[in-house]
PDB file of C-alpha atoms in Angstrom:
ATOM      1  CA  UNK A  13     -17.166   3.346  51.304  1.00  0.00           C
ATOM      2  CA  UNK A  14     -14.543   6.052  50.774  1.00  0.00           C
ATOM      3  CA  UNK A  15     -11.996   3.555  49.706  1.00  0.00           C
ATOM      4  CA  UNK A  16     -14.304   2.141  47.143  1.00  0.00           C
ATOM      5  CA  UNK A  17     -15.033   5.657  45.799  1.00  0.00           C
ATOM      6  CA  UNK A  18     -11.334   6.521  45.774  1.00  0.00           C
ATOM      7  CA  UNK A  19     -10.559   3.105  44.009  1.00  0.00           C
ATOM      8  CA  UNK A  20     -13.354   3.871  41.404  1.00  0.00           C
ATOM      9  CA  UNK A  21     -12.017   7.423  40.881  1.00  0.00           C
ATOM     10  CA  UNK A  22      -8.291   6.205  40.308  1.00  0.00           C
ATOM     11  CA  UNK A  23      -9.555   3.604  37.836  1.00  0.00           C
ATOM     12  CA  UNK A  24     -11.370   6.128  35.854  1.00  0.00           C
ATOM     13  CA  UNK A  25      -8.378   8.503  35.932  1.00  0.00           C
ATOM     14  CA  UNK A  26      -5.975   5.723  34.813  1.00  0.00           C
ATOM     15  CA  UNK A  27      -8.382   4.568  31.974  1.00  0.00           C
ATOM     16  CA  UNK A  28      -8.657   8.147  30.835  1.00  0.00           C
ATOM     17  CA  UNK A  29      -4.914   8.829  30.889  1.00  0.00           C
ATOM     18  CA  UNK A  30      -3.900   6.985  27.710  1.00  0.00           C
ATOM     19  CA  UNK A  31      -2.121   8.611  25.033  1.00  0.00           C
ATOM     20  CA  UNK A  32      -4.940  10.200  23.065  1.00  0.00           C
ATOM     21  CA  UNK A  33      -2.617  10.824  20.105  1.00  0.00           C
ATOM     22  CA  UNK A  34      -1.795   7.038  19.781  1.00  0.00           C
ATOM     23  CA  UNK A  35      -3.444   5.427  16.607  1.00  0.00           C
ATOM     24  CA  UNK A  36      -6.057   2.765  16.844  1.00  0.00           C
ATOM     25  CA  UNK A  37      -3.983  -0.400  16.730  1.00  0.00           C
ATOM     26  CA  UNK A  38      -6.382  -1.974  14.355  1.00  0.00           C
ATOM     27  CA  UNK A  39      -5.843   0.731  11.707  1.00  0.00           C
ATOM     28  CA  UNK A  40      -9.345   0.208  10.391  1.00  0.00           C
ATOM     29  CA  UNK A  41      -8.872   2.836   7.559  1.00  0.00           C
ATOM     30  CA  UNK A  42      -5.661   1.367   6.521  1.00  0.00           C
ATOM     31  CA  UNK A  43      -7.402  -2.064   6.575  1.00  0.00           C
ATOM     32  CA  UNK A  44     -10.226  -0.812   4.320  1.00  0.00           C
ATOM     33  CA  UNK A  45      -7.616   0.857   1.901  1.00  0.00           C
ATOM     34  CA  UNK A  46      -5.676  -2.369   1.754  1.00  0.00           C
ATOM     35  CA  UNK A  47      -8.818  -4.465   1.127  1.00  0.00           C
ATOM     36  CA  UNK A  48      -9.931  -2.242  -1.690  1.00  0.00           C
ATOM     37  CA  UNK A  49      -6.419  -2.319  -3.433  1.00  0.00           C
ATOM     38  CA  UNK A  50      -6.371  -6.118  -2.892  1.00  0.00           C
ATOM     39  CA  UNK A  51      -9.864  -6.511  -4.409  1.00  0.00           C
ATOM     40  CA  UNK A  52      -8.763  -4.246  -7.308  1.00  0.00           C
ATOM     41  CA  UNK A  53      -5.628  -6.175  -7.947  1.00  0.00           C
ATOM     42  CA  UNK A  54      -7.401  -9.577  -7.877  1.00  0.00           C
ATOM     43  CA  UNK A  55     -10.077  -8.185 -10.267  1.00  0.00           C
ATOM     44  CA  UNK A  56      -7.521  -6.756 -12.684  1.00  0.00           C
ATOM     45  CA  UNK A  57      -6.286  -8.632 -15.701  1.00  0.00           C
ATOM     46  CA  UNK A  58      -8.608 -11.455 -16.235  1.00  0.00           C
ATOM     47  CA  UNK A  59      -7.287 -14.484 -18.118  1.00  0.00           C
ATOM     48  CA  UNK A  60      -8.827 -13.355 -21.369  1.00  0.00           C
ATOM     49  CA  UNK A  61      -7.584  -9.784 -21.185  1.00  0.00           C
ATOM     50  CA  UNK A  62      -4.859  -8.500 -23.513  1.00  0.00           C
ATOM     51  CA  UNK A  63      -1.792  -7.063 -21.964  1.00  0.00           C
ATOM     52  CA  UNK A  64      -3.044  -3.658 -23.181  1.00  0.00           C
ATOM     53  CA  UNK A  65      -6.367  -3.951 -21.323  1.00  0.00           C
ATOM     54  CA  UNK A  66      -4.658  -5.389 -18.324  1.00  0.00           C
ATOM     55  CA  UNK A  67      -2.468  -2.209 -18.168  1.00  0.00           C
ATOM     56  CA  UNK A  68      -5.640  -0.162 -18.222  1.00  0.00           C
ATOM     57  CA  UNK A  69      -6.905  -2.182 -15.321  1.00  0.00           C
ATOM     58  CA  UNK A  70      -3.580  -1.440 -13.436  1.00  0.00           C
ATOM     59  CA  UNK A  71      -4.096   2.244 -13.979  1.00  0.00           C
ATOM     60  CA  UNK A  72      -7.307   2.021 -11.835  1.00  0.00           C
ATOM     61  CA  UNK A  73      -5.269   0.881  -8.798  1.00  0.00           C
ATOM     62  CA  UNK A  74      -3.443   4.318  -8.397  1.00  0.00           C
ATOM     63  CA  UNK A  75      -6.083   5.805  -6.111  1.00  0.00           C
ATOM     64  CA  UNK A  76      -6.435   2.889  -3.729  1.00  0.00           C
ATOM     65  CA  UNK A  77      -2.695   2.708  -3.548  1.00  0.00           C
ATOM     66  CA  UNK A  78      -2.497   6.366  -2.835  1.00  0.00           C
ATOM     67  CA  UNK A  79      -5.033   6.009  -0.074  1.00  0.00           C
ATOM     68  CA  UNK A  80      -3.266   3.120   1.521  1.00  0.00           C
ATOM     69  CA  UNK A  81       0.094   4.987   1.447  1.00  0.00           C
ATOM     70  CA  UNK A  82      -1.468   8.005   2.931  1.00  0.00           C
ATOM     71  CA  UNK A  83      -2.807   5.959   5.732  1.00  0.00           C
ATOM     72  CA  UNK A  84       0.602   4.350   6.391  1.00  0.00           C
ATOM     73  CA  UNK A  85       2.163   7.986   6.598  1.00  0.00           C
ATOM     74  CA  UNK A  86      -0.688   9.288   8.914  1.00  0.00           C
ATOM     75  CA  UNK A  87      -0.046   6.454  11.373  1.00  0.00           C
ATOM     76  CA  UNK A  88       3.724   6.848  11.152  1.00  0.00           C
ATOM     77  CA  UNK A  89       4.219   3.228  10.013  1.00  0.00           C
ATOM     78  CA  UNK A  90       6.584   3.697   7.182  1.00  0.00           C
ATOM     79  CA  UNK A  91       9.717   1.745   7.060  1.00  0.00           C
ATOM     80  CA  UNK A  92      12.502   0.743   4.624  1.00  0.00           C
ATOM     81  CA  UNK A  93      10.480  -2.328   3.310  1.00  0.00           C
ATOM     82  CA  UNK A  94       7.530  -0.275   2.412  1.00  0.00           C
ATOM     83  CA  UNK A  95       9.642   2.389   0.846  1.00  0.00           C
ATOM     84  CA  UNK A  96      11.553  -0.281  -1.247  1.00  0.00           C
ATOM     85  CA  UNK A  97       8.138  -1.835  -2.236  1.00  0.00           C
ATOM     86  CA  UNK A  98       6.747   1.571  -3.296  1.00  0.00           C
ATOM     87  CA  UNK A  99       9.892   2.460  -5.341  1.00  0.00           C
ATOM     88  CA  UNK A 100       9.743  -1.084  -6.931  1.00  0.00           C
ATOM     89  CA  UNK A 101       6.080  -0.394  -7.898  1.00  0.00           C
ATOM     90  CA  UNK A 102       7.060   3.059  -9.298  1.00  0.00           C
ATOM     91  CA  UNK A 103       9.796   1.479 -11.368  1.00  0.00           C
ATOM     92  CA  UNK A 104       7.502  -1.317 -12.719  1.00  0.00           C
ATOM     93  CA  UNK A 105       4.894   1.209 -13.612  1.00  0.00           C
ATOM     94  CA  UNK A 106       7.294   3.378 -15.525  1.00  0.00           C
ATOM     95  CA  UNK A 107       8.469   0.351 -17.474  1.00  0.00           C
ATOM     96  CA  UNK A 108       4.879  -0.769 -18.044  1.00  0.00           C
ATOM     97  CA  UNK A 109       3.875   2.626 -19.516  1.00  0.00           C
ATOM     98  CA  UNK A 110       6.886   2.790 -21.750  1.00  0.00           C
ATOM     99  CA  UNK A 111       6.033  -0.744 -22.925  1.00  0.00           C
ATOM    100  CA  UNK A 112       2.439   0.239 -23.501  1.00  0.00           C
ATOM    101  CA  UNK A 113       3.542   3.265 -25.504  1.00  0.00           C
ATOM    102  CA  UNK A 114       5.778   1.121 -27.655  1.00  0.00           C
ATOM    103  CA  UNK A 115       3.078  -1.511 -28.213  1.00  0.00           C
ATOM    104  CA  UNK A 116       0.571   1.108 -29.231  1.00  0.00           C
ATOM    105  CA  UNK A 117       3.115   2.481 -31.742  1.00  0.00           C
ATOM    106  CA  UNK A 118       3.371  -0.954 -33.158  1.00  0.00           C
ATOM    107  CA  UNK A 119      -0.314  -1.595 -32.860  1.00  0.00           C
ATOM    108  CA  UNK A 120       0.295  -4.734 -30.926  1.00  0.00           C
ATOM    109  CA  UNK A 121      -2.115  -5.062 -27.977  1.00  0.00           C
ATOM    110  CA  UNK A 122      -0.637  -8.639 -27.216  1.00  0.00           C
ATOM    111  CA  UNK A 123       3.066  -7.355 -27.259  1.00  0.00           C
ATOM    112  CA  UNK A 124       5.317  -9.724 -25.298  1.00  0.00           C
ATOM    113  CA  UNK A 125       7.251  -6.948 -23.773  1.00  0.00           C
ATOM    114  CA  UNK A 126       4.063  -5.281 -22.594  1.00  0.00           C
ATOM    115  CA  UNK A 127       2.760  -8.617 -21.129  1.00  0.00           C
ATOM    116  CA  UNK A 128       6.123  -9.018 -19.240  1.00  0.00           C
ATOM    117  CA  UNK A 129       5.932  -5.370 -17.977  1.00  0.00           C
ATOM    118  CA  UNK A 130       2.317  -5.911 -16.735  1.00  0.00           C
ATOM    119  CA  UNK A 131       3.284  -9.047 -14.894  1.00  0.00           C
ATOM    120  CA  UNK A 132       6.261  -7.302 -13.291  1.00  0.00           C
ATOM    121  CA  UNK A 133       3.872  -4.531 -12.167  1.00  0.00           C
ATOM    122  CA  UNK A 134       1.370  -6.888 -10.685  1.00  0.00           C
ATOM    123  CA  UNK A 135       4.095  -8.647  -8.755  1.00  0.00           C
ATOM    124  CA  UNK A 136       5.173  -5.152  -7.464  1.00  0.00           C
ATOM    125  CA  UNK A 137       1.643  -4.374  -6.366  1.00  0.00           C
ATOM    126  CA  UNK A 138       1.493  -7.744  -4.557  1.00  0.00           C
ATOM    127  CA  UNK A 139       4.824  -7.045  -2.779  1.00  0.00           C
ATOM    128  CA  UNK A 140       3.490  -3.653  -1.757  1.00  0.00           C
ATOM    129  CA  UNK A 141       0.274  -5.023  -0.445  1.00  0.00           C
ATOM    130  CA  UNK A 142       2.353  -7.674   1.590  1.00  0.00           C
ATOM    131  CA  UNK A 143       4.581  -4.837   2.981  1.00  0.00           C
ATOM    132  CA  UNK A 144       1.705  -2.631   3.910  1.00  0.00           C
ATOM    133  CA  UNK A 145      -0.243  -5.407   5.535  1.00  0.00           C
ATOM    134  CA  UNK A 146       2.824  -6.262   7.542  1.00  0.00           C
ATOM    135  CA  UNK A 147       2.961  -2.790   8.814  1.00  0.00           C
ATOM    136  CA  UNK A 148      -0.645  -2.680   9.616  1.00  0.00           C
ATOM    137  CA  UNK A 149      -0.607  -5.978  11.628  1.00  0.00           C
ATOM    138  CA  UNK A 150       2.717  -5.548  13.273  1.00  0.00           C
ATOM    139  CA  UNK A 151       2.996  -1.869  14.434  1.00  0.00           C
ATOM    140  CA  UNK A 152       6.332  -0.576  15.433  1.00  0.00           C
ATOM    141  CA  UNK A 153       7.263  -0.721  19.150  1.00  0.00           C
ATOM    142  CA  UNK A 154       6.393   2.338  21.290  1.00  0.00           C
ATOM    143  CA  UNK A 155       3.215   4.313  21.006  1.00  0.00           C
ATOM    144  CA  UNK A 156       3.299   4.701  17.225  1.00  0.00           C
ATOM    145  CA  UNK A 157       4.045   8.458  17.441  1.00  0.00           C
ATOM    146  CA  UNK A 158       7.851   8.167  16.718  1.00  0.00           C
ATOM    147  CA  UNK A 159       9.170   9.886  13.731  1.00  0.00           C
ATOM    148  CA  UNK A 160       9.337   8.271  10.337  1.00  0.00           C
ATOM    149  CA  UNK A 161      12.774   6.860   9.423  1.00  0.00           C
ATOM    150  CA  UNK A 162      13.923   6.933   5.747  1.00  0.00           C
ATOM    151  CA  UNK A 163      16.383   4.294   4.527  1.00  0.00           C
ATOM    152  CA  UNK A 164      19.906   5.490   4.085  1.00  0.00           C
ATOM    153  CA  UNK A 165      21.141   5.735   0.586  1.00  0.00           C
TER     154      UNK A 165
END
């Protein structure tokens, strides 16, 4: 009887001795943020939209993108691929904003340069989603509490 009680006590201790600071490997909040971003990207830029209205749709993706990136940072999942994808998105957004300003100045909501910039930004969003989903589904080795590594310049 004592052996059974001792075994039960040891099992309870071992079960309770996990690393309480380790993140949930399912990363449910990150999954929700990525789902929201994915839905927003899917709903943005309907076939009948002008590049100008599509650009406005893309502006609505800033908040879900920030939420997803915050989750990646909180779980210390950031890697060079995600940083590169975020940098690519930032560059694409800057180009799209510039193209939108120029299209407004010319009063041309169907400006081809704006259409190209919008398409490039959508591709950058898709790449970022792919990178963040990769991080969510394939967490780094270890317990997930290692420091974040930045790519070398």
